[in-house]
Amino acid sequence: SEVADQLGVMHSVEALKAITAIDYIAPTSDENVTVTDTEFSNVAVRLYLPRKPSDGLRRAVVYFHGGGWCLGQAGMKSYDRLTRWTSNRLNAVVVSVNYRLAPKYRFPVQFEDVYSVMKFFLQSSVLSQYGVDPDRVCVAGDSAGGNLAAAVAQQLLEDSEVKTRLKAQALLYPALQTLDLNLPSYQENENKPVLSRLFMVKLWSEYFTSDSSLREAMASNRHVPVESSHLFQFVNWSNFLPEELKKGHVYTSPAYGSSELAQKYPGFLDPRAAPLLASDAQLRGLPLTYVLTCGHDVLRDDGVMYARRLQAAGVPVTHDHAKDAFHGVMMFVSSPTELAVGRRLLNRYIGWLNENL
């Protein structure tokens, strides 16, 4: 994809989309789940309705896929498997959202798409239509989808129009902050698969703009202006990481960047894009939370810091840290790419939903 970009044939993200499109499968029902593609609030979704009888109202999970806000879709084999298994094993209604993607659409479009789906689904008439218990709804997502899920859960607390409250949120190796892209996890896993530091920087910057100056500033960790320096308190890893993850790292705050970039692209300072920037007061009402982090992942410390901050705010949190796992590992759970660690973490995630939703 990078070669195609350098040759001027195709934007690197569009090239990656073409590659991942090979993994698409049409909505296919089976003996356990009825699967259809439809729209909620004019946003495309894939809907999974269990066929097993239910003693009462069902649980529901609204899921946002990963892919750095640029890639992925509900119809990718890996996501279809994940959401299908979730629906079948929990006997739950699952809504998997196909939000619009960068580079054609920039922040806040992705957030607005998933938020409008969530608001639509939480209407009592819609919950009733699908036989969903309003007290047993979860929002979930992985990577960029975990970012969107966290942002949606926060925004719902501020929205007086929404009467139904989430029971839970599940964040799988989420990206949660744009301020400090040189955390210990970014340094230690700089060149690890599946997500290198520079690729994550590229995805973050593409979420906001095609302007290479933002990507270059992010790559050197010089993109936050001095007038926003008060926000660093929310991502100061020396206050939030356990000693075992600090290792020999010494905290230094990032160098300040140009005010012009922040004025042009204010999204990277917005909690809807960086949920770790929410104040402690804004975190207090959040629902029961599951956070999965992986040892070999640049995003590890984002999730660890969020789990710590939520715990300090009094939110019930289950933090599942998999030292032996890498970013996106739960996508590798089928032949010929079956990974035992991926299967183990998938079972833990669904097990937590089963116990807590």
Coordinates of C-alpha atoms in Angstrom, one line a residue:
S1 CA 0.0 0.0 0.0
E2 CA 2.9 2.4 0.8
V3 CA 4.5 1.6 -2.6
A4 CA 1.2 2.3 -4.4
D5 CA 1.1 5.6 -2.5
Q6 CA 4.7 6.6 -3.4
L7 CA 4.1 5.8 -7.0
G8 CA 1.0 8.0 -7.1
V9 CA -1.2 5.0 -8.1
M10 CA -3.5 5.1 -5.1
H11 CA -3.7 6.5 -1.6
S12 CA -2.1 4.0 0.8
V13 CA -5.3 3.7 2.8
E14 CA -7.4 3.1 -0.3
A15 CA -4.9 0.4 -1.3
L16 CA -5.3 -1.2 2.1
K17 CA -9.1 -1.0 1.7
A18 CA -8.8 -2.8 -1.6
I19 CA -6.8 -5.6 0.0
T20 CA -9.2 -6.0 3.0
A21 CA -12.2 -6.0 0.6
I22 CA -11.1 -9.5 -0.3
D23 CA -12.1 -10.6 3.2
Y24 CA -15.8 -9.5 2.8
I25 CA -18.6 -11.9 3.1
A26 CA -22.3 -11.3 2.4
P27 CA -24.8 -11.5 5.2
T28 CA -25.4 -15.2 5.7
S29 CA -27.9 -16.7 8.1
D30 CA -27.4 -20.1 9.7
E31 CA -29.3 -22.4 12.0
N32 CA -28.4 -20.2 15.1
V33 CA -28.6 -16.6 13.9
T34 CA -30.5 -14.6 11.3
V35 CA -28.1 -12.1 9.6
T36 CA -29.3 -9.1 7.6
D37 CA -27.8 -5.8 6.3
T38 CA -30.0 -2.8 7.0
E39 CA -29.8 0.8 8.2
F40 CA -30.3 2.4 11.5
S41 CA -30.7 6.2 11.4
N42 CA -29.4 6.2 7.8
V43 CA -26.2 4.4 8.8
A44 CA -25.4 0.9 7.4
V45 CA -25.5 -1.9 10.0
R46 CA -25.3 -5.7 10.0
L47 CA -27.9 -7.1 12.3
Y48 CA -27.6 -10.5 14.1
L49 CA -30.9 -11.9 15.6
P50 CA -30.6 -15.2 17.5
R51 CA -33.0 -18.0 16.5
K52 CA -33.0 -19.8 19.8
P53 CA -36.0 -19.2 22.0
S54 CA -35.7 -16.8 24.9
D55 CA -37.4 -16.9 28.3
G56 CA -37.7 -13.2 28.3
L57 CA -36.2 -10.1 26.8
R58 CA -32.8 -10.5 25.2
R59 CA -29.4 -8.8 25.9
A60 CA -27.9 -6.6 23.1
V61 CA -24.4 -5.6 22.0
V62 CA -23.8 -2.7 19.7
Y63 CA -20.3 -3.3 18.1
F64 CA -17.9 -1.0 16.4
H65 CA -15.2 -2.6 14.3
G66 CA -11.5 -1.5 14.3
G67 CA -9.3 -0.4 11.4
G68 CA -8.0 3.0 12.4
W69 CA -11.1 4.8 11.4
C70 CA -9.9 4.1 7.8
L71 CA -10.4 0.4 7.3
G72 CA -12.6 -2.5 8.1
Q73 CA -16.3 -3.3 7.9
A74 CA -18.9 -5.4 9.6
G75 CA -18.8 -7.9 6.7
M76 CA -15.1 -8.8 7.1
K77 CA -14.9 -12.5 7.9
S78 CA -13.2 -11.9 11.2
Y79 CA -15.8 -9.4 12.4
D80 CA -18.7 -11.4 11.1
R81 CA -17.4 -14.4 13.1
L82 CA -16.9 -12.3 16.2
T83 CA -20.4 -10.8 16.2
R84 CA -22.1 -14.0 15.0
W85 CA -20.5 -15.9 17.9
T86 CA -21.4 -13.2 20.3
S87 CA -25.1 -13.3 19.2
N88 CA -25.2 -17.1 19.3
R89 CA -23.4 -17.7 22.6
L90 CA -25.2 -14.9 24.5
N91 CA -28.5 -15.4 22.7
A92 CA -28.2 -11.7 22.2
V93 CA -29.2 -9.2 19.5
V94 CA -26.0 -7.8 18.0
V95 CA -25.8 -4.6 15.9
S96 CA -22.4 -4.2 14.0
V97 CA -22.0 -0.7 12.6
N98 CA -20.6 0.2 9.2
Y99 CA -19.6 3.8 9.9
R100 CA -18.1 5.9 7.2
L101 CA -14.3 5.8 6.8
A102 CA -11.3 8.1 6.3
P103 CA -9.8 9.4 4.1
K104 CA -13.1 10.2 2.4
Y105 CA -14.7 11.1 5.7
R106 CA -12.9 12.8 8.6
F107 CA -13.6 13.2 12.3
P108 CA -16.2 13.7 13.6
V109 CA -18.2 11.8 10.9
Q110 CA -17.2 8.3 12.3
F111 CA -18.2 9.3 15.8
E112 CA -21.4 10.9 14.6
D113 CA -22.4 7.7 12.6
V114 CA -21.9 5.3 15.5
Y115 CA -23.5 7.7 18.0
S116 CA -26.6 8.1 15.8
V117 CA -26.9 4.3 15.6
M118 CA -26.6 4.0 19.4
K119 CA -29.2 6.7 20.0
F120 CA -31.6 5.1 17.5
F121 CA -31.2 1.7 19.0
L122 CA -31.7 2.9 22.6
Q123 CA -35.2 4.2 21.7
S124 CA -37.8 2.2 23.7
S125 CA -39.7 1.5 20.5
V126 CA -36.7 0.0 18.7
L127 CA -35.6 -2.1 21.8
S128 CA -39.2 -3.4 22.0
Q129 CA -39.2 -4.2 18.3
Y130 CA -36.2 -6.5 18.7
G131 CA -37.2 -7.9 22.1
V132 CA -34.3 -6.3 23.9
D133 CA -34.1 -5.6 27.6
P134 CA -33.4 -1.9 28.1
D135 CA -31.4 -2.7 31.2
R136 CA -29.0 -5.1 29.4
V137 CA -27.4 -3.2 26.5
C138 CA -23.7 -3.0 26.0
V139 CA -21.5 -1.0 23.6
A140 CA -18.3 -2.7 22.5
G141 CA -15.5 -2.3 20.0
D142 CA -11.9 -3.1 19.2
S143 CA -9.0 -0.7 18.5
A144 CA -10.5 2.3 16.7
G145 CA -13.9 0.7 17.5
G146 CA -12.9 0.7 21.1
N147 CA -12.1 4.3 20.8
L148 CA -15.6 5.0 19.4
A149 CA -17.3 2.8 22.0
A150 CA -15.6 4.7 24.8
A151 CA -16.5 8.1 23.3
V152 CA -20.1 7.0 22.8
A153 CA -20.5 5.9 26.4
Q154 CA -19.2 9.2 27.6
Q155 CA -21.4 11.3 25.3
L156 CA -24.5 9.4 26.3
L157 CA -24.0 10.6 29.9
E158 CA -24.3 14.2 28.6
D159 CA -27.4 13.5 26.4
S160 CA -30.7 14.4 28.1
E161 CA -32.6 13.0 25.1
V162 CA -31.5 9.4 25.9
K163 CA -33.5 7.8 28.6
T164 CA -32.0 4.3 28.4
R165 CA -28.6 3.9 30.0
L166 CA -26.0 1.4 29.0
K167 CA -25.4 -1.6 31.3
A168 CA -21.8 -2.1 30.1
Q169 CA -19.0 -1.1 27.8
A170 CA -16.3 -3.5 26.5
L171 CA -13.1 -1.9 25.0
L172 CA -10.7 -4.3 23.2
Y173 CA -7.2 -2.9 22.9
P174 CA -8.6 0.6 22.4
A175 CA -6.9 3.7 21.1
L176 CA -7.8 6.4 23.6
Q177 CA -5.5 9.4 23.3
T178 CA -3.7 11.5 20.7
L179 CA -1.6 13.7 23.0
D180 CA 1.5 11.6 23.8
L181 CA 2.5 9.2 21.1
N182 CA 5.7 8.2 22.9
L183 CA 4.3 6.3 25.8
P184 CA 6.4 3.3 27.1
S185 CA 4.2 1.0 25.0
Y186 CA 4.8 3.1 21.9
Q187 CA 8.6 2.9 22.5
E188 CA 8.7 -0.8 23.3
N189 CA 6.5 -2.0 20.5
E190 CA 7.5 0.6 17.9
N191 CA 8.1 -2.0 15.2
K192 CA 5.9 -4.9 16.4
P193 CA 3.2 -6.4 14.2
V194 CA 0.3 -5.8 13.5
L195 CA 0.5 -2.1 14.5
S196 CA 3.8 -0.2 14.3
R197 CA 4.1 3.2 15.9
L198 CA 4.4 5.0 12.5
F199 CA 1.4 3.2 11.2
M200 CA -0.6 4.2 14.2
V201 CA 0.6 7.8 13.8
K202 CA -0.6 7.6 10.2
L203 CA -4.0 6.3 11.1
W204 CA -4.4 9.0 13.8
S205 CA -3.5 11.8 11.5
E206 CA -5.7 10.4 8.6
Y207 CA -8.6 10.5 11.0
F208 CA -8.3 14.3 11.0
T209 CA -6.7 15.4 7.8
S210 CA -4.5 14.4 4.8
D211 CA -2.2 17.3 5.7
S212 CA 1.2 15.7 6.1
S213 CA 2.3 18.4 8.6
L214 CA 0.1 16.9 11.3
R215 CA 1.4 13.4 10.7
E216 CA 5.0 14.7 10.8
A217 CA 4.3 16.6 14.0
M218 CA 2.6 13.6 15.6
A219 CA 5.6 11.4 14.5
S220 CA 7.9 13.6 16.4
N221 CA 5.4 14.0 19.3
R222 CA 5.3 17.8 18.8
H223 CA 1.7 18.5 17.9
V224 CA 0.0 19.7 21.1
P225 CA 0.2 23.5 21.6
V226 CA 1.3 25.0 24.9
E227 CA -2.2 26.4 25.5
S228 CA -3.5 22.8 25.8
S229 CA -0.7 21.7 28.2
H230 CA -3.3 21.2 31.0
L231 CA -4.5 18.2 29.1
F232 CA -1.3 16.3 29.7
Q233 CA -2.4 15.5 33.2
F234 CA -4.9 13.0 31.8
V235 CA -2.3 11.1 29.9
N236 CA 0.7 11.4 32.2
W237 CA 1.7 7.7 32.3
S238 CA 3.9 8.1 35.3
N239 CA 0.8 8.6 37.4
F240 CA -1.3 5.8 35.9
L241 CA 0.9 2.9 34.8
P242 CA 1.9 0.2 37.3
E243 CA 5.6 -0.2 38.1
E244 CA 5.9 -3.3 36.0
L245 CA 5.0 -1.3 32.9
K246 CA 7.1 1.7 33.7
K247 CA 10.2 -0.4 33.7
G248 CA 13.2 1.9 33.1
H249 CA 11.2 4.6 31.4
V250 CA 11.4 8.1 32.8
Y251 CA 8.5 10.5 32.1
T252 CA 9.1 13.7 30.1
S253 CA 6.2 15.7 28.8
P254 CA 6.1 16.0 25.0
A255 CA 7.5 19.1 23.4
Y256 CA 4.9 21.7 22.5
G257 CA 3.8 22.2 18.9
S258 CA 2.3 24.8 16.7
S259 CA -1.0 26.4 17.7
E260 CA -1.9 26.6 14.0
L261 CA -2.2 22.8 13.7
A262 CA -4.6 22.6 16.7
Q263 CA -6.6 25.5 15.3
K264 CA -6.9 23.8 11.9
Y265 CA -7.5 20.3 13.2
P266 CA -9.0 20.6 16.7
G267 CA -10.2 17.0 16.6
F268 CA -7.1 15.6 18.2
L269 CA -7.8 17.6 21.3
D270 CA -11.5 16.5 21.5
P271 CA -12.6 13.8 24.0
R272 CA -14.9 12.4 21.2
A273 CA -11.6 11.4 19.5
A274 CA -9.5 11.0 22.6
P275 CA -11.7 9.7 25.4
L276 CA -8.8 9.8 27.9
L277 CA -9.1 13.6 27.8
A278 CA -12.5 13.5 29.7
S279 CA -12.3 14.9 33.2
D280 CA -12.6 12.7 36.3
A281 CA -16.1 14.1 36.8
Q282 CA -17.2 13.1 33.3
L283 CA -16.0 9.5 34.0
R284 CA -17.9 8.9 37.2
G285 CA -21.2 7.9 35.6
L286 CA -19.9 5.4 33.1
P287 CA -21.2 1.9 33.1
L288 CA -19.6 -1.4 34.1
T289 CA -16.5 -1.7 32.0
Y290 CA -14.3 -4.4 30.5
V291 CA -10.8 -3.3 29.1
L292 CA -8.5 -5.7 27.3
T293 CA -4.9 -4.7 26.8
C294 CA -2.1 -6.6 25.1
G295 CA 1.6 -6.6 26.1
H296 CA 2.9 -6.4 22.5
D297 CA 0.8 -3.4 21.4
V298 CA 1.6 0.3 21.0
L299 CA -1.9 1.0 22.4
R300 CA -1.3 -1.0 25.6
D301 CA -0.8 2.0 27.9
D302 CA -3.9 3.8 26.5
G303 CA -6.1 1.0 27.9
V304 CA -4.1 0.6 31.1
M305 CA -4.4 4.4 31.9
Y306 CA -8.1 4.4 31.1
A307 CA -8.8 1.4 33.3
R308 CA -6.9 3.1 36.2
R309 CA -8.7 6.4 35.8
L310 CA -12.1 4.7 35.6
Q311 CA -11.3 2.7 38.8
A312 CA -10.3 5.9 40.6
A313 CA -13.6 7.5 39.5
G314 CA -15.5 4.6 41.1
V315 CA -16.5 2.8 37.9
P316 CA -16.5 -1.0 38.2
V317 CA -13.7 -2.2 35.9
T318 CA -12.4 -5.5 34.8
H319 CA -9.0 -5.0 33.3
D320 CA -7.8 -8.0 31.4
H321 CA -4.1 -7.6 30.5
A322 CA -2.7 -10.3 28.2
K323 CA 1.1 -10.1 28.4
D324 CA 1.6 -12.6 25.6
A325 CA -0.8 -11.0 23.0
F326 CA -0.4 -8.4 20.2
H327 CA -2.8 -5.9 18.7
G328 CA -5.8 -7.4 16.9
V329 CA -5.1 -10.9 18.2
M330 CA -8.8 -11.7 18.5
M331 CA -9.1 -11.5 14.8
F332 CA -6.9 -14.6 14.5
V333 CA -9.4 -17.2 15.7
S334 CA -10.1 -19.4 12.8
S335 CA -8.3 -21.9 10.6
P336 CA -5.8 -21.5 9.0
T337 CA -4.8 -18.6 11.3
E338 CA -6.0 -20.0 14.6
L339 CA -4.0 -18.7 17.5
A340 CA -4.5 -20.1 20.9
V341 CA -4.1 -16.7 22.6
G342 CA -6.8 -15.2 20.3
R343 CA -9.2 -18.0 21.1
R344 CA -8.5 -17.6 24.8
L345 CA -9.1 -13.8 24.8
L346 CA -12.3 -14.2 22.7
N347 CA -13.6 -16.7 25.3
R348 CA -12.7 -14.3 28.1
Y349 CA -14.5 -11.4 26.4
I350 CA -17.7 -13.3 25.7
G351 CA -17.5 -14.9 29.2
W352 CA -17.4 -11.4 30.8
L353 CA -20.4 -10.3 28.7
N354 CA -22.2 -13.4 29.7
E355 CA -21.6 -12.8 33.4
N356 CA -22.1 -9.1 33.5
L357 CA -24.7 -8.2 30.8

